[in-house]
Coordinates of C-alpha atoms and ligand atoms in Angstrom, one line a residue:
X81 CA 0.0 0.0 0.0
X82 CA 1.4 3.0 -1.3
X83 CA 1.8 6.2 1.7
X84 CA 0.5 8.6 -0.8
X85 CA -2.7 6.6 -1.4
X86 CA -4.8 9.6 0.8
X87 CA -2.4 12.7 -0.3
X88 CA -5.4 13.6 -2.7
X89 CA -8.1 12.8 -0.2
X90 CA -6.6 14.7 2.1
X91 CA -6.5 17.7 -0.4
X92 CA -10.4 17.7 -1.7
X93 CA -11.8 16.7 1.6
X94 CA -10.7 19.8 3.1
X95 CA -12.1 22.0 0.7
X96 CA -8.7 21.9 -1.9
X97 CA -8.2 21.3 -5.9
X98 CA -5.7 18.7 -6.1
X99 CA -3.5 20.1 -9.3
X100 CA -2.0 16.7 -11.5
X101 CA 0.1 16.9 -14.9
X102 CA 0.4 14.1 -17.1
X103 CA 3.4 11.8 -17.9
X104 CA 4.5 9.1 -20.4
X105 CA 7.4 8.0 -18.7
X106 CA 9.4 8.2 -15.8
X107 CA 11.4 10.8 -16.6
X108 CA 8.3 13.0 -17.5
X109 CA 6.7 11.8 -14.1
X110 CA 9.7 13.1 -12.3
X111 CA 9.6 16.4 -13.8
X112 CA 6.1 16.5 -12.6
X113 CA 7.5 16.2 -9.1
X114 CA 9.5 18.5 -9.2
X115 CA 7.7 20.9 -10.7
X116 CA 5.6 21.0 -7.5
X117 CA 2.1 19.5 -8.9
X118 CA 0.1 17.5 -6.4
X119 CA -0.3 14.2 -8.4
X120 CA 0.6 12.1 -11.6
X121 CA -2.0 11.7 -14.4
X122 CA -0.4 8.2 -16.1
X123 CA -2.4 9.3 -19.0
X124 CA -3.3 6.7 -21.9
X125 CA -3.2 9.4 -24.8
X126 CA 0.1 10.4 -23.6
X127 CA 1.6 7.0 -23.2
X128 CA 0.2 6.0 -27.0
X129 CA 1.9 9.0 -28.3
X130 CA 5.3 8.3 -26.7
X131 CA 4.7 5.0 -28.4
X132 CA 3.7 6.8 -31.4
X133 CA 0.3 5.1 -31.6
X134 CA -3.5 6.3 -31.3
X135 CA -5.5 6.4 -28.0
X136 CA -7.7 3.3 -29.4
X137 CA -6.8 0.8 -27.1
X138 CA -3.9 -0.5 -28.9
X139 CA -1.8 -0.1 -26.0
X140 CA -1.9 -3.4 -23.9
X141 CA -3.0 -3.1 -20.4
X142 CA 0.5 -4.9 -19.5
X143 CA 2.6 -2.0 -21.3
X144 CA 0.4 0.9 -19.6
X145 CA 0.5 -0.5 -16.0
X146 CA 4.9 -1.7 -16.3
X147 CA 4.8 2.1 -17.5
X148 CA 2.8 3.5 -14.2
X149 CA 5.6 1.2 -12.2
X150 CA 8.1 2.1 -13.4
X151 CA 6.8 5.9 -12.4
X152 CA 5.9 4.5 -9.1
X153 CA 9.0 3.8 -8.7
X154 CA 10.9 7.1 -9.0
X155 CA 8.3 9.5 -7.9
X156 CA 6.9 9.9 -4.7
X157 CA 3.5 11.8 -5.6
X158 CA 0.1 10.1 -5.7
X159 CA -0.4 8.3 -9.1
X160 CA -3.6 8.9 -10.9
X161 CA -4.0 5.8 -13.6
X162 CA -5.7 6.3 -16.4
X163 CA -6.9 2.6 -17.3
X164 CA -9.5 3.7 -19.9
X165 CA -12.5 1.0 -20.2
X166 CA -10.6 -0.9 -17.6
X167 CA -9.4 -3.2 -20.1
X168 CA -12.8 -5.3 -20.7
X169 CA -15.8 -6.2 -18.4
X170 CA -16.1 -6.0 -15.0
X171 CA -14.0 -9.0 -14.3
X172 CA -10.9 -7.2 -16.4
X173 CA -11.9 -4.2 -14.2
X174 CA -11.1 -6.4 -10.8
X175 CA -8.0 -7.7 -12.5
X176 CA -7.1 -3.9 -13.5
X177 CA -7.6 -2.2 -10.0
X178 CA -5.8 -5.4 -8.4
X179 CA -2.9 -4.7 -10.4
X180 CA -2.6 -0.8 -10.2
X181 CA -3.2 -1.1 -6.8
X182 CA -0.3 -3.6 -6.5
X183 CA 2.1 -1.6 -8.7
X184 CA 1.8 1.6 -6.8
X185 CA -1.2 3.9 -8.3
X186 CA -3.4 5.7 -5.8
X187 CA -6.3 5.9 -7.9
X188 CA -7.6 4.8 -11.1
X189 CA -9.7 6.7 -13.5
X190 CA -12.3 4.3 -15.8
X191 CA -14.1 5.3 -18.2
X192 CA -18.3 4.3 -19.8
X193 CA -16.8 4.0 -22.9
X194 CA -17.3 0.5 -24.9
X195 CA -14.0 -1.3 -25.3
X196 CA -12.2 -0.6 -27.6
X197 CA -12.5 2.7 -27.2
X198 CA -11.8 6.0 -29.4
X199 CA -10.2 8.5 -28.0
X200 CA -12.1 11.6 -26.6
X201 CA -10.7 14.9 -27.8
X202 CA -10.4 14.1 -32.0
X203 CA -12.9 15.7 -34.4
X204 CA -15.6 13.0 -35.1
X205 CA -14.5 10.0 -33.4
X206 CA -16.9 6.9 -32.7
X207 CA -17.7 7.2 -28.7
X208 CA -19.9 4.3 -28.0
X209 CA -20.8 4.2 -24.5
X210 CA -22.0 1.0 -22.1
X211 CA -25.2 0.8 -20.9
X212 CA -25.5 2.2 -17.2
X213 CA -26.0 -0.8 -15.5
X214 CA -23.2 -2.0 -16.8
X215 CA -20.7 0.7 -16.0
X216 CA -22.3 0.5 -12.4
X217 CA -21.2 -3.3 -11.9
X218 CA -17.8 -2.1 -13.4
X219 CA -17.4 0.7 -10.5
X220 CA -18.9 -2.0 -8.0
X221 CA -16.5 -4.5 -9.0
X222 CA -13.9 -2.0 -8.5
X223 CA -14.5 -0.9 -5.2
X224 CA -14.8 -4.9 -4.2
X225 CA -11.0 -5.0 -5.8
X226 CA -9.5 -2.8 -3.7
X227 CA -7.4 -3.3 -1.0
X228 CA -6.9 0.6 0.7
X229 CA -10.3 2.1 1.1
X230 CA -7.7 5.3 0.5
X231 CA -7.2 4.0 -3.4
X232 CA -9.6 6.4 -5.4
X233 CA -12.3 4.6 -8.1
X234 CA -13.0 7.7 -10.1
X235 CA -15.7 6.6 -12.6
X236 CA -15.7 9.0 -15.9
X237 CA -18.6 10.0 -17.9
X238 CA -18.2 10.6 -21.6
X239 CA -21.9 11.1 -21.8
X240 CA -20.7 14.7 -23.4
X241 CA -17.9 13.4 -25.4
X242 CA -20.4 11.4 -26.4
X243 CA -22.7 14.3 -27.2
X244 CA -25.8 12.6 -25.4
X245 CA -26.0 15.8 -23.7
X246 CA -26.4 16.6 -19.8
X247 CA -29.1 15.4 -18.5
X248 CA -27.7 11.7 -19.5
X249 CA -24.6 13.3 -18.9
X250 CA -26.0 14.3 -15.1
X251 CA -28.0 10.7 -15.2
X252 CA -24.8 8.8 -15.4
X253 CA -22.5 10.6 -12.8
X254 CA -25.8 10.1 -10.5
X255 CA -25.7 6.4 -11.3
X256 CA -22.5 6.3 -10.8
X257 CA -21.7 8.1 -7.3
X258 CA -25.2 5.6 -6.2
X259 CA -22.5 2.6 -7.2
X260 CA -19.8 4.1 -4.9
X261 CA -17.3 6.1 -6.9
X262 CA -15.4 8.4 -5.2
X263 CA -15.2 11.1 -7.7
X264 CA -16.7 11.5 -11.1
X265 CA -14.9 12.8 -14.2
X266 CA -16.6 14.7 -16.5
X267 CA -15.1 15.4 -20.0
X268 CA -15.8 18.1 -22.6
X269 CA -14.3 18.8 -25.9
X270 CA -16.0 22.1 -26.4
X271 CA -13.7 25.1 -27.2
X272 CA -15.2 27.2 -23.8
X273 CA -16.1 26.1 -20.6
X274 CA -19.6 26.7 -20.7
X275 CA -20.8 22.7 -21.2
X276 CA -18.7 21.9 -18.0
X277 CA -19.8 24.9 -15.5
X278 CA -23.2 24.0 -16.5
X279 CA -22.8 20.5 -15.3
X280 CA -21.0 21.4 -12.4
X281 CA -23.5 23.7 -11.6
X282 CA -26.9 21.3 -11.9
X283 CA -24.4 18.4 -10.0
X284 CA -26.4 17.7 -6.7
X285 CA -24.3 14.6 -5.8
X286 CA -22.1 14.7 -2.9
X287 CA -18.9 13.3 -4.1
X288 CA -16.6 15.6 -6.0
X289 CA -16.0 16.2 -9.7
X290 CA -12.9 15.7 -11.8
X291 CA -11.8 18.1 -14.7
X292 CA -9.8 18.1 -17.7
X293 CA -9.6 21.6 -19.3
X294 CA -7.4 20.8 -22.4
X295 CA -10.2 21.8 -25.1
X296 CA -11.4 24.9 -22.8
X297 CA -8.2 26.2 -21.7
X298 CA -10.0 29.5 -20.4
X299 CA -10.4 27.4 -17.8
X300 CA -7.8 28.7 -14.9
X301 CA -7.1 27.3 -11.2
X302 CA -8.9 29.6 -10.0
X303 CA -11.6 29.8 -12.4
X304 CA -12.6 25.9 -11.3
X305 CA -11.8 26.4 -7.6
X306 CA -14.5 29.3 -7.6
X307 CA -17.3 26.5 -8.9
X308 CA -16.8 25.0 -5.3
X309 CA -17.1 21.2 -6.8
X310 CA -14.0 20.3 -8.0
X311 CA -11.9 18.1 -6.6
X312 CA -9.1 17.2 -8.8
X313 CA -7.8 19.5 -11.9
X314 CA -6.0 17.5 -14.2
X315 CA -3.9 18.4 -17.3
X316 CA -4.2 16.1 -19.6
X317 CA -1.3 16.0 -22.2
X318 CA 0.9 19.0 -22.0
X319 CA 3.9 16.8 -20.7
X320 CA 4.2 15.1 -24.2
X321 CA 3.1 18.3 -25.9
X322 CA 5.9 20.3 -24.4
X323 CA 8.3 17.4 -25.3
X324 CA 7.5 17.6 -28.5
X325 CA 7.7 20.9 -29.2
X326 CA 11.0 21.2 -27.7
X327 CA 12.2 18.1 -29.9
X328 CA 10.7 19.8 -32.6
X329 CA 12.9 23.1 -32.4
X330 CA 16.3 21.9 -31.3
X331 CA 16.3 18.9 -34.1
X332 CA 15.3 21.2 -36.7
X333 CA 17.6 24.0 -35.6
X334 CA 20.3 20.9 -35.5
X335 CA 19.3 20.3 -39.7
X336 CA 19.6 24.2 -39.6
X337 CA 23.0 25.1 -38.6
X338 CA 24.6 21.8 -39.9
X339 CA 25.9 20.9 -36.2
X340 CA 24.8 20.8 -32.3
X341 CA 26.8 24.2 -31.9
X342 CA 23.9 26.8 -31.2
X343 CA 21.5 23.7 -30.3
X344 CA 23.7 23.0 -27.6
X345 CA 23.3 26.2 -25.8
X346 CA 19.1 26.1 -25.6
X347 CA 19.2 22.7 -24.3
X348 CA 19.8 21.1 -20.8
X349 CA 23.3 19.9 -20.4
X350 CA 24.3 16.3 -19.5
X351 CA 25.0 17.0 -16.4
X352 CA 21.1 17.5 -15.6
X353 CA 20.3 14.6 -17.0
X354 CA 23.0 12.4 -14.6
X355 CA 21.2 14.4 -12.2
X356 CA 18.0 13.2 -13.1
X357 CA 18.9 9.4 -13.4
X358 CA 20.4 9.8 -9.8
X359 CA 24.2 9.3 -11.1
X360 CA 25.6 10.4 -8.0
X361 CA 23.5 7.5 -6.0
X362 CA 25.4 5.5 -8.5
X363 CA 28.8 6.6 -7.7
X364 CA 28.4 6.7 -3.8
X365 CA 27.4 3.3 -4.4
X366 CA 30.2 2.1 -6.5
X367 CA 32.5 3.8 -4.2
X368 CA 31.1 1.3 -1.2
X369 CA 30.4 -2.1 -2.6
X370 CA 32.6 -2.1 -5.9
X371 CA 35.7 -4.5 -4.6
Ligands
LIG183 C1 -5.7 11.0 -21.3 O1 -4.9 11.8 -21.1 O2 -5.4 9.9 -21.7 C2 -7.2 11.3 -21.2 C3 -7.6 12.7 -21.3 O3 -7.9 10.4 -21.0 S1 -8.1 12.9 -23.0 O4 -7.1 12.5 -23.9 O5 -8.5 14.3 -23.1 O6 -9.3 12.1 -23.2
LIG184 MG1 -7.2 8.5 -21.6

């Protein structure tokens, strides 16, 4: 059981925003950390792209969760897993939260989408959803999976993805919070943030609500905090956004100038990245048990 299992309990029980950035990798994850955000989004887009594949479920369940380890295992903030459908039915769910649980996540995030699914934000993608009762035996067989009553089950409605509109939207979360989710997540691709303060604002449940403001960026920190329901504010993908971006510029720039000798100067130096990989850990060590 991981220590930061109720960090982000802790943080919307009394009356916070949790703040989480998404990562594809370790090194990504540890940025996170140190750039001071409260949690870890293991985000499935962002993990397709740094495989350079679409969010549509082609990335195995095994890949995703060794990922989230391997996070786990050099971070020390909570870990938010985004395992999609949950990888099947509601026995794959029990499987799923068994083994994020295991592997050091401190909450899951699963989604009524039909396996497999499309991902949410492209222009016209298919967004089939499962039936309600469904997605309520998938949260219930979550819940029974767990082992911390700390680990968060966040159940995620793409009712508006989905463009079913609110009141199934509302219907769903309902359903949902009756089957014991902690939180729900409710995601938008609309370019303002109208269709989400409208939700928030007709939500009567009594659990909070998770955000994900990529397509309605005009919506701030402070912005969500003043709607009084959110929870948990998560970024979705601007860890691999930024990456590429900068990959973008300094390899062109390399084609540029015929040589790494302006490049050089925009870019980290080695020596941050020994830093990063904890090289000095590595020479303290060698320096003890090396005979
Ligand atoms: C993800 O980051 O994988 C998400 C958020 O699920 S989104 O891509 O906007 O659906
Ligand atoms: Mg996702």
């Amino acid at each position: 059981m991981r220590k930061t299992n109720k960090n982000l309990r802790e943080i919307f029980a009394n009356g916070g925003m949790a703040k989480v950035m998404a990562a594809h990798d370790p090194l990504s994850a540890i940025l996170v950390e140190e750039a001071g955000f409260d949690g870890i989004w293991a985000s499935g887009f962002e993990y397709s792209a740094a495989m350079g594949l679409a969010d549509v479920s082609l990335v195995s369940m095994a890949e995703h969760l060794n990922n989230m380890r391997n996070m786990a295992h050099r971070t020390s903030l909570p870990i938010i897993a985004d395992v999609d459908t949950g990888y099947g039915n509601a026995i794959n769910v029990i499987f799923t939260v068994e083994q994020y649980e295991a592997a050091g996540a401190s909450a899951v995030v699963i989604e009524d989408k039909m396996f497999p699914k499309v991902t949410s934000l492209v222009e016209g993608g298919r967004q089939d959803l499962v039936s309600i009762a469904e997605f309520q035996g998938k949260i219930e067989a979550a819940i029974h999976a767990r082992k911390d009553p700390d680990f968060l089950i966040i159940a995620r409605t793409e009712a508006l993805i989905a463009g079913r509109g609110e009141v199934e939207a509302l219907e769903r979360a309902q359903a949902y919070e009756a089957a014991g989710a902690d939180l729900i997540l409710i995601h938008s691709k609309q370019k303002t943030p109208d269709e989400i303060e409208s939700f928030v604002s007709n939500w009567r449940g009594a659990i909070p609500i998770v955000i994900v403001p990529t397509a309605y960026p005009q919506m701030t920190e402070a912005r969500a905090k003043s709607l009084k329901k959110i929870g948990i504010l998560i970024y979705g993908n601007h860890a691999v956004r930024a990456a590429v971006t900068g990959m973008q510029n300094v390899l062109a720039q390399i084609i540029r100038d015929g040589g790494i000798q302006n490049a050089n100067e925009t870019i980290v130096p080695v020596s941050e990245i020994f830093r990063l990989q904890n090289m000095d850990r590595v020479k303290k060590n060698e320096k003890r048990f090396l005979r």
